[in-house]
Coordinates of C-alpha atoms in Angstrom, one line a residue:
M9 CA -14.5 3.0 8.9
Y10 CA -10.7 3.0 8.8
K11 CA -10.5 -0.6 7.7
E12 CA -12.8 0.0 4.7
M13 CA -10.7 2.9 3.5
W14 CA -7.7 0.7 2.8
N15 CA -9.6 -2.2 1.3
D16 CA -7.8 -4.7 3.5
L17 CA -8.5 -8.3 3.2
P18 CA -11.5 -9.4 5.2
G19 CA -11.2 -11.4 8.4
G20 CA -8.1 -9.7 9.5
F21 CA -7.3 -7.2 12.2
H22 CA -7.9 -3.6 12.9
P23 CA -5.2 -1.6 10.9
A24 CA -4.4 0.6 13.9
S25 CA -3.1 -2.4 15.8
A26 CA -1.0 -3.7 12.9
P27 CA 2.4 -2.8 14.3
D28 CA 1.6 -4.7 17.6
F29 CA 0.5 -8.0 16.1
L30 CA 2.0 -8.6 12.6
P31 CA 5.3 -10.2 11.8
V32 CA 7.7 -7.7 10.2
A33 CA 7.5 -9.2 6.7
Q34 CA 3.7 -9.1 6.8
L35 CA 3.7 -5.5 8.1
R36 CA 6.0 -4.4 5.3
D37 CA 3.8 -6.0 2.7
L38 CA 0.7 -4.3 4.2
Q39 CA 2.5 -0.9 4.2
F40 CA 3.7 -1.4 0.6
R41 CA 0.2 -2.3 -0.6
R42 CA -1.2 0.8 1.2
L43 CA 1.5 3.1 -0.3
T44 CA 0.9 1.7 -3.7
A45 CA -2.8 2.4 -3.4
V46 CA -2.2 6.0 -2.3
V47 CA 0.2 6.6 -5.2
R48 CA -2.1 5.0 -7.7
R49 CA -5.0 7.1 -6.5
A50 CA -3.0 10.3 -6.6
F51 CA -1.8 9.4 -10.1
N52 CA -5.4 8.8 -11.3
H53 CA -7.0 11.8 -9.6
V54 CA -4.5 14.6 -9.2
E55 CA -3.6 16.2 -12.5
L56 CA -0.4 17.8 -11.3
F57 CA 0.8 14.6 -9.7
H58 CA 0.0 12.7 -12.9
Q59 CA 2.0 15.3 -15.0
R60 CA 5.0 15.2 -12.7
M61 CA 5.1 11.4 -12.7
Q62 CA 4.9 11.3 -16.5
E63 CA 7.9 13.6 -16.8
K64 CA 10.1 11.1 -15.0

């Protein structure tokens, strides 16, 4: 369930074990993609967040 929430690439690893098995550069990329997805979702679905981001 956790893996599908983040739309990770297939054939990978379980996200909960990422810090233990990924090289630092790959872990940073994974974290950045996840953060981007969260911000995009908030921007598209939370009116207050959308308004505040438009003000900046």
